[in-house]
């Protein structure tokens, strides 16, 4: 993949190595098995340049070539033989609606999948009172309540992306930190890749704790 105008080679190299590392870690922990999941880092806003994992790649073994760079409409800006992830529209929806969100991570864990189905009919569920909530950006006390919204799964990504955009900029109760897609997985984001990775870890802890607690007959 050649360098592109307006993108420093350092940013591109950091983005690629950071996402490869995230893929290895998430695969090892069972959150990105097989070729599931997709990850992105925004290299530049003006002009918009999004580094995204290519479609169909084993996330535990991402090579330097398993990425594409896209413009604001999701079109590849480099002559790469790779195709962008099918869920590109969701990455664009998130970092275009939230101007500070420069990294978006999507995973497919067992716990997220279980909860997304368990609460699918209600459209979401609350997580509250856990110390680990403080690992999410802007939450300063364990005495917090987080709504995890669940969207129906669909192959119509433009329609889902439109709905996600609306919810991210909702005046009354916008989505914060992340959301689930039913029987599918988690989307979360952060100011940078380190923040987004931390959010995946925090959500996974909270999801696993919630399901295990319930399977003990509590909660
Ligand atoms: Zn997915």
PDB file of C-alpha atoms and ligand atoms in Angstrom:
ATOM      1  CA  UNK A   1       0.000   0.000   0.000  1.00  0.00           C
ATOM      2  CA  UNK A   2       1.550   3.252  -1.075  1.00  0.00           C
ATOM      3  CA  UNK A   3       1.413   6.422   0.934  1.00  0.00           C
ATOM      4  CA  UNK A   4      -1.185   8.986   0.025  1.00  0.00           C
ATOM      5  CA  UNK A   5      -1.096  12.748  -0.129  1.00  0.00           C
ATOM      6  CA  UNK A   6      -1.752  14.460   3.186  1.00  0.00           C
ATOM      7  CA  UNK A   7      -1.037  11.398   5.312  1.00  0.00           C
ATOM      8  CA  UNK A   8       2.256  11.153   7.116  1.00  0.00           C
ATOM      9  CA  UNK A   9       3.984   7.822   6.840  1.00  0.00           C
ATOM     10  CA  UNK A  10       4.340   7.833  10.615  1.00  0.00           C
ATOM     11  CA  UNK A  11       0.553   8.061  11.181  1.00  0.00           C
ATOM     12  CA  UNK A  12      -0.085   5.322   8.652  1.00  0.00           C
ATOM     13  CA  UNK A  13       2.550   3.018  10.144  1.00  0.00           C
ATOM     14  CA  UNK A  14       1.295   3.660  13.674  1.00  0.00           C
ATOM     15  CA  UNK A  15      -2.290   2.998  12.591  1.00  0.00           C
ATOM     16  CA  UNK A  16      -1.418  -0.273  10.874  1.00  0.00           C
ATOM     17  CA  UNK A  17       0.775  -1.577  13.680  1.00  0.00           C
ATOM     18  CA  UNK A  18      -1.770  -0.512  16.325  1.00  0.00           C
ATOM     19  CA  UNK A  19      -4.638  -2.303  14.572  1.00  0.00           C
ATOM     20  CA  UNK A  20      -2.549  -5.431  13.947  1.00  0.00           C
ATOM     21  CA  UNK A  21      -1.707  -5.540  17.643  1.00  0.00           C
ATOM     22  CA  UNK A  22      -5.369  -5.030  18.608  1.00  0.00           C
ATOM     23  CA  UNK A  23      -6.393  -7.863  16.254  1.00  0.00           C
ATOM     24  CA  UNK A  24      -3.878 -10.275  17.761  1.00  0.00           C
ATOM     25  CA  UNK A  25      -5.014  -9.415  21.281  1.00  0.00           C
ATOM     26  CA  UNK A  26      -8.756  -9.561  20.543  1.00  0.00           C
ATOM     27  CA  UNK A  27      -8.369 -12.850  18.654  1.00  0.00           C
ATOM     28  CA  UNK A  28      -6.427 -14.389  21.553  1.00  0.00           C
ATOM     29  CA  UNK A  29      -9.153 -13.317  23.983  1.00  0.00           C
ATOM     30  CA  UNK A  30     -11.971 -14.743  21.857  1.00  0.00           C
ATOM     31  CA  UNK A  31     -13.500 -11.413  20.851  1.00  0.00           C
ATOM     32  CA  UNK A  32     -12.534 -11.496  17.143  1.00  0.00           C
ATOM     33  CA  UNK A  33     -12.513 -15.113  16.064  1.00  0.00           C
ATOM     34  CA  UNK A  34     -12.180 -16.251  12.468  1.00  0.00           C
ATOM     35  CA  UNK A  35     -12.473 -13.372  10.062  1.00  0.00           C
ATOM     36  CA  UNK A  36     -15.101 -11.591  12.177  1.00  0.00           C
ATOM     37  CA  UNK A  37     -14.760  -7.990  13.377  1.00  0.00           C
ATOM     38  CA  UNK A  38     -13.378  -4.852  11.784  1.00  0.00           C
ATOM     39  CA  UNK A  39     -11.297  -1.982  13.069  1.00  0.00           C
ATOM     40  CA  UNK A  40     -10.514   1.536  11.884  1.00  0.00           C
ATOM     41  CA  UNK A  41      -8.379   4.557  12.673  1.00  0.00           C
ATOM     42  CA  UNK A  42      -8.957   7.974  11.157  1.00  0.00           C
ATOM     43  CA  UNK A  43      -5.685   9.178   9.628  1.00  0.00           C
ATOM     44  CA  UNK A  44      -6.937  12.605   8.628  1.00  0.00           C
ATOM     45  CA  UNK A  45     -10.221  14.527   8.695  1.00  0.00           C
ATOM     46  CA  UNK A  46      -9.472  17.082   5.974  1.00  0.00           C
ATOM     47  CA  UNK A  47      -9.236  15.430   3.548  1.00  0.00           C
ATOM     48  CA  UNK A  48     -10.942  12.483   5.188  1.00  0.00           C
ATOM     49  CA  UNK A  49      -8.768   9.350   5.210  1.00  0.00           C
ATOM     50  CA  UNK A  50      -9.894   6.278   7.072  1.00  0.00           C
ATOM     51  CA  UNK A  51      -7.641   3.275   7.614  1.00  0.00           C
ATOM     52  CA  UNK A  52      -9.888   0.190   7.837  1.00  0.00           C
ATOM     53  CA  UNK A  53      -9.302  -3.559   7.978  1.00  0.00           C
ATOM     54  CA  UNK A  54      -9.920  -5.291   4.664  1.00  0.00           C
ATOM     55  CA  UNK A  55     -12.780  -7.754   4.311  1.00  0.00           C
ATOM     56  CA  UNK A  56     -12.332 -11.441   5.182  1.00  0.00           C
ATOM     57  CA  UNK A  57      -9.019 -11.317   7.035  1.00  0.00           C
ATOM     58  CA  UNK A  58      -8.066 -13.410  10.060  1.00  0.00           C
ATOM     59  CA  UNK A  59      -7.815 -10.768  12.789  1.00  0.00           C
ATOM     60  CA  UNK A  60      -5.227 -12.769  14.706  1.00  0.00           C
ATOM     61  CA  UNK A  61      -2.850 -12.638  11.741  1.00  0.00           C
ATOM     62  CA  UNK A  62      -3.359  -9.267  10.043  1.00  0.00           C
ATOM     63  CA  UNK A  63      -0.507  -8.414   7.695  1.00  0.00           C
ATOM     64  CA  UNK A  64       0.573  -4.895   6.731  1.00  0.00           C
ATOM     65  CA  UNK A  65      -1.361  -5.332   3.491  1.00  0.00           C
ATOM     66  CA  UNK A  66      -4.698  -6.300   5.044  1.00  0.00           C
ATOM     67  CA  UNK A  67      -5.984  -2.712   5.145  1.00  0.00           C
ATOM     68  CA  UNK A  68      -7.649  -0.178   2.885  1.00  0.00           C
ATOM     69  CA  UNK A  69      -7.768   3.625   2.997  1.00  0.00           C
ATOM     70  CA  UNK A  70     -11.172   5.146   2.305  1.00  0.00           C
ATOM     71  CA  UNK A  71     -12.578   8.583   1.609  1.00  0.00           C
ATOM     72  CA  UNK A  72     -15.618  10.150   3.307  1.00  0.00           C
ATOM     73  CA  UNK A  73     -17.999   8.182   1.064  1.00  0.00           C
ATOM     74  CA  UNK A  74     -16.287   4.871   1.830  1.00  0.00           C
ATOM     75  CA  UNK A  75     -14.486   4.606  -1.521  1.00  0.00           C
ATOM     76  CA  UNK A  76     -10.973   3.174  -1.624  1.00  0.00           C
ATOM     77  CA  UNK A  77      -8.403   5.896  -2.244  1.00  0.00           C
ATOM     78  CA  UNK A  78      -5.546   3.532  -3.010  1.00  0.00           C
ATOM     79  CA  UNK A  79      -5.117   0.962  -5.740  1.00  0.00           C
ATOM     80  CA  UNK A  80      -5.283  -1.907  -3.257  1.00  0.00           C
ATOM     81  CA  UNK A  81      -6.641  -5.301  -4.403  1.00  0.00           C
ATOM     82  CA  UNK A  82      -8.369  -5.592  -1.017  1.00  0.00           C
ATOM     83  CA  UNK A  83     -12.036  -4.809  -0.397  1.00  0.00           C
ATOM     84  CA  UNK A  84     -13.090  -2.762   2.633  1.00  0.00           C
ATOM     85  CA  UNK A  85     -15.154  -4.444   5.311  1.00  0.00           C
ATOM     86  CA  UNK A  86     -18.849  -4.857   4.503  1.00  0.00           C
ATOM     87  CA  UNK A  87     -19.634  -2.781   7.589  1.00  0.00           C
ATOM     88  CA  UNK A  88     -17.669   0.268   6.428  1.00  0.00           C
ATOM     89  CA  UNK A  89     -20.785   2.454   6.671  1.00  0.00           C
ATOM     90  CA  UNK A  90     -20.930   2.018  10.447  1.00  0.00           C
ATOM     91  CA  UNK A  91     -17.352   3.227  10.889  1.00  0.00           C
ATOM     92  CA  UNK A  92     -18.130   6.292   8.764  1.00  0.00           C
ATOM     93  CA  UNK A  93     -21.370   6.914  10.690  1.00  0.00           C
ATOM     94  CA  UNK A  94     -19.561   6.908  14.031  1.00  0.00           C
ATOM     95  CA  UNK A  95     -16.520   9.036  13.292  1.00  0.00           C
ATOM     96  CA  UNK A  96     -18.468  11.461  11.088  1.00  0.00           C
ATOM     97  CA  UNK A  97     -21.171  11.984  13.745  1.00  0.00           C
ATOM     98  CA  UNK A  98     -18.661  12.288  16.602  1.00  0.00           C
ATOM     99  CA  UNK A  99     -15.850  14.590  15.422  1.00  0.00           C
ATOM    100  CA  UNK A 100     -13.570  13.513  18.285  1.00  0.00           C
ATOM    101  CA  UNK A 101     -13.908   9.748  17.729  1.00  0.00           C
ATOM    102  CA  UNK A 102     -10.799   8.802  15.775  1.00  0.00           C
ATOM    103  CA  UNK A 103     -10.845   5.049  16.328  1.00  0.00           C
ATOM    104  CA  UNK A 104     -13.733   2.576  15.977  1.00  0.00           C
ATOM    105  CA  UNK A 105     -13.527  -1.082  16.992  1.00  0.00           C
ATOM    106  CA  UNK A 106     -16.059  -3.813  16.275  1.00  0.00           C
ATOM    107  CA  UNK A 107     -15.871  -7.248  17.942  1.00  0.00           C
ATOM    108  CA  UNK A 108     -17.968 -10.438  18.062  1.00  0.00           C
ATOM    109  CA  UNK A 109     -17.655 -11.919  21.553  1.00  0.00           C
ATOM    110  CA  UNK A 110     -19.745 -14.679  23.120  1.00  0.00           C
ATOM    111  CA  UNK A 111     -20.897 -12.426  25.990  1.00  0.00           C
ATOM    112  CA  UNK A 112     -21.936  -9.554  23.733  1.00  0.00           C
ATOM    113  CA  UNK A 113     -23.793 -11.967  21.471  1.00  0.00           C
ATOM    114  CA  UNK A 114     -25.645 -13.574  24.393  1.00  0.00           C
ATOM    115  CA  UNK A 115     -26.735 -10.243  25.875  1.00  0.00           C
ATOM    116  CA  UNK A 116     -27.746  -8.854  22.505  1.00  0.00           C
ATOM    117  CA  UNK A 117     -30.191 -11.730  22.080  1.00  0.00           C
ATOM    118  CA  UNK A 118     -31.331 -11.819  25.696  1.00  0.00           C
ATOM    119  CA  UNK A 119     -32.358  -8.129  25.526  1.00  0.00           C
ATOM    120  CA  UNK A 120     -32.968  -7.848  21.806  1.00  0.00           C
ATOM    121  CA  UNK A 121     -36.736  -7.431  22.131  1.00  0.00           C
ATOM    122  CA  UNK A 122     -36.305  -4.578  24.652  1.00  0.00           C
ATOM    123  CA  UNK A 123     -33.817  -2.780  22.401  1.00  0.00           C
ATOM    124  CA  UNK A 124     -31.144  -2.592  25.090  1.00  0.00           C
ATOM    125  CA  UNK A 125     -30.294  -3.025  28.770  1.00  0.00           C
ATOM    126  CA  UNK A 126     -28.762  -1.132  31.696  1.00  0.00           C
ATOM    127  CA  UNK A 127     -25.442  -1.820  33.372  1.00  0.00           C
ATOM    128  CA  UNK A 128     -25.040  -0.083  36.703  1.00  0.00           C
ATOM    129  CA  UNK A 129     -22.993   0.196  39.861  1.00  0.00           C
ATOM    130  CA  UNK A 130     -19.798  -1.501  38.675  1.00  0.00           C
ATOM    131  CA  UNK A 131     -16.398   0.023  39.462  1.00  0.00           C
ATOM    132  CA  UNK A 132     -15.235  -0.941  35.969  1.00  0.00           C
ATOM    133  CA  UNK A 133     -17.682   1.568  34.453  1.00  0.00           C
ATOM    134  CA  UNK A 134     -15.048   4.169  35.366  1.00  0.00           C
ATOM    135  CA  UNK A 135     -12.890   2.818  32.556  1.00  0.00           C
ATOM    136  CA  UNK A 136     -15.293   4.395  30.069  1.00  0.00           C
ATOM    137  CA  UNK A 137     -14.469   7.937  28.996  1.00  0.00           C
ATOM    138  CA  UNK A 138     -16.160  10.590  31.151  1.00  0.00           C
ATOM    139  CA  UNK A 139     -17.574   8.211  33.809  1.00  0.00           C
ATOM    140  CA  UNK A 140     -16.048   9.210  37.159  1.00  0.00           C
ATOM    141  CA  UNK A 141     -17.931   7.127  39.686  1.00  0.00           C
ATOM    142  CA  UNK A 142     -19.058   3.526  40.019  1.00  0.00           C
ATOM    143  CA  UNK A 143     -22.457   4.996  40.878  1.00  0.00           C
ATOM    144  CA  UNK A 144     -23.296   5.278  37.195  1.00  0.00           C
ATOM    145  CA  UNK A 145     -25.841   3.754  34.877  1.00  0.00           C
ATOM    146  CA  UNK A 146     -25.063   2.906  31.277  1.00  0.00           C
ATOM    147  CA  UNK A 147     -27.656   2.103  28.638  1.00  0.00           C
ATOM    148  CA  UNK A 148     -26.401  -0.394  26.060  1.00  0.00           C
ATOM    149  CA  UNK A 149     -28.609  -0.069  23.011  1.00  0.00           C
ATOM    150  CA  UNK A 150     -29.236  -3.036  20.709  1.00  0.00           C
ATOM    151  CA  UNK A 151     -29.986  -2.634  17.012  1.00  0.00           C
ATOM    152  CA  UNK A 152     -31.573  -5.424  14.962  1.00  0.00           C
ATOM    153  CA  UNK A 153     -29.053  -7.247  12.802  1.00  0.00           C
ATOM    154  CA  UNK A 154     -29.318  -6.619   9.072  1.00  0.00           C
ATOM    155  CA  UNK A 155     -27.365  -6.893   5.847  1.00  0.00           C
ATOM    156  CA  UNK A 156     -28.724  -3.445   4.928  1.00  0.00           C
ATOM    157  CA  UNK A 157     -25.756  -1.510   6.325  1.00  0.00           C
ATOM    158  CA  UNK A 158     -26.766   1.905   4.859  1.00  0.00           C
ATOM    159  CA  UNK A 159     -30.116   1.668   6.668  1.00  0.00           C
ATOM    160  CA  UNK A 160     -28.460   0.625   9.952  1.00  0.00           C
ATOM    161  CA  UNK A 161     -25.783   3.309   9.580  1.00  0.00           C
ATOM    162  CA  UNK A 162     -28.527   5.922   9.121  1.00  0.00           C
ATOM    163  CA  UNK A 163     -30.210   4.802  12.321  1.00  0.00           C
ATOM    164  CA  UNK A 164     -26.896   4.824  14.223  1.00  0.00           C
ATOM    165  CA  UNK A 165     -26.166   8.373  12.992  1.00  0.00           C
ATOM    166  CA  UNK A 166     -29.553   9.533  14.288  1.00  0.00           C
ATOM    167  CA  UNK A 167     -28.961   7.949  17.691  1.00  0.00           C
ATOM    168  CA  UNK A 168     -25.426   9.343  18.031  1.00  0.00           C
ATOM    169  CA  UNK A 169     -26.615  12.913  17.609  1.00  0.00           C
ATOM    170  CA  UNK A 170     -29.933  12.498  19.426  1.00  0.00           C
ATOM    171  CA  UNK A 171     -30.654  15.674  21.402  1.00  0.00           C
ATOM    172  CA  UNK A 172     -32.214  13.994  24.423  1.00  0.00           C
ATOM    173  CA  UNK A 173     -30.439  10.707  24.964  1.00  0.00           C
ATOM    174  CA  UNK A 174     -27.642  10.083  22.474  1.00  0.00           C
ATOM    175  CA  UNK A 175     -25.744   6.801  22.356  1.00  0.00           C
ATOM    176  CA  UNK A 176     -22.596   6.937  24.448  1.00  0.00           C
ATOM    177  CA  UNK A 177     -19.519   4.714  24.355  1.00  0.00           C
ATOM    178  CA  UNK A 178     -20.915   1.860  22.273  1.00  0.00           C
ATOM    179  CA  UNK A 179     -23.832  -0.273  21.112  1.00  0.00           C
ATOM    180  CA  UNK A 180     -24.675  -3.857  20.215  1.00  0.00           C
ATOM    181  CA  UNK A 181     -26.119  -5.392  17.087  1.00  0.00           C
ATOM    182  CA  UNK A 182     -28.413  -8.322  17.833  1.00  0.00           C
ATOM    183  CA  UNK A 183     -26.823 -11.799  17.604  1.00  0.00           C
ATOM    184  CA  UNK A 184     -23.811 -10.054  16.129  1.00  0.00           C
ATOM    185  CA  UNK A 185     -21.485  -7.925  18.235  1.00  0.00           C
ATOM    186  CA  UNK A 186     -20.206  -4.694  19.775  1.00  0.00           C
ATOM    187  CA  UNK A 187     -19.250  -1.336  18.267  1.00  0.00           C
ATOM    188  CA  UNK A 188     -17.280   1.049  20.439  1.00  0.00           C
ATOM    189  CA  UNK A 189     -15.007   4.027  19.800  1.00  0.00           C
ATOM    190  CA  UNK A 190     -12.576   6.459  21.385  1.00  0.00           C
ATOM    191  CA  UNK A 191     -10.532   9.602  20.891  1.00  0.00           C
ATOM    192  CA  UNK A 192      -7.661   7.387  19.804  1.00  0.00           C
ATOM    193  CA  UNK A 193      -6.949   3.699  19.404  1.00  0.00           C
ATOM    194  CA  UNK A 194      -5.789   3.270  23.014  1.00  0.00           C
ATOM    195  CA  UNK A 195      -9.104   4.664  24.314  1.00  0.00           C
ATOM    196  CA  UNK A 196     -11.145   2.512  21.937  1.00  0.00           C
ATOM    197  CA  UNK A 197      -9.197  -0.613  22.975  1.00  0.00           C
ATOM    198  CA  UNK A 198      -9.804   0.211  26.614  1.00  0.00           C
ATOM    199  CA  UNK A 199     -13.514   0.559  25.875  1.00  0.00           C
ATOM    200  CA  UNK A 200     -13.619  -2.902  24.286  1.00  0.00           C
ATOM    201  CA  UNK A 201     -11.947  -4.356  27.397  1.00  0.00           C
ATOM    202  CA  UNK A 202     -14.296  -2.562  29.767  1.00  0.00           C
ATOM    203  CA  UNK A 203     -17.406  -3.551  27.825  1.00  0.00           C
ATOM    204  CA  UNK A 204     -16.243  -7.155  27.624  1.00  0.00           C
ATOM    205  CA  UNK A 205     -15.638  -7.253  31.375  1.00  0.00           C
ATOM    206  CA  UNK A 206     -19.094  -5.788  32.030  1.00  0.00           C
ATOM    207  CA  UNK A 207     -20.820  -8.119  29.546  1.00  0.00           C
ATOM    208  CA  UNK A 208     -19.122 -11.231  30.919  1.00  0.00           C
ATOM    209  CA  UNK A 209     -19.822 -10.233  34.513  1.00  0.00           C
ATOM    210  CA  UNK A 210     -23.472  -9.530  33.714  1.00  0.00           C
ATOM    211  CA  UNK A 211     -24.040 -12.887  32.012  1.00  0.00           C
ATOM    212  CA  UNK A 212     -22.099 -14.896  34.616  1.00  0.00           C
ATOM    213  CA  UNK A 213     -23.937 -13.155  37.446  1.00  0.00           C
ATOM    214  CA  UNK A 214     -27.246 -14.086  35.889  1.00  0.00           C
ATOM    215  CA  UNK A 215     -26.193 -17.644  35.265  1.00  0.00           C
ATOM    216  CA  UNK A 216     -25.628 -17.900  39.029  1.00  0.00           C
ATOM    217  CA  UNK A 217     -29.327 -17.161  39.310  1.00  0.00           C
ATOM    218  CA  UNK A 218     -28.771 -13.528  40.338  1.00  0.00           C
ATOM    219  CA  UNK A 219     -29.350 -10.188  38.668  1.00  0.00           C
TER     220      UNK A 219
HETATM  221 ZN1  LIG B   1     -19.636  -7.670  12.426  1.00  0.00          ZN
END
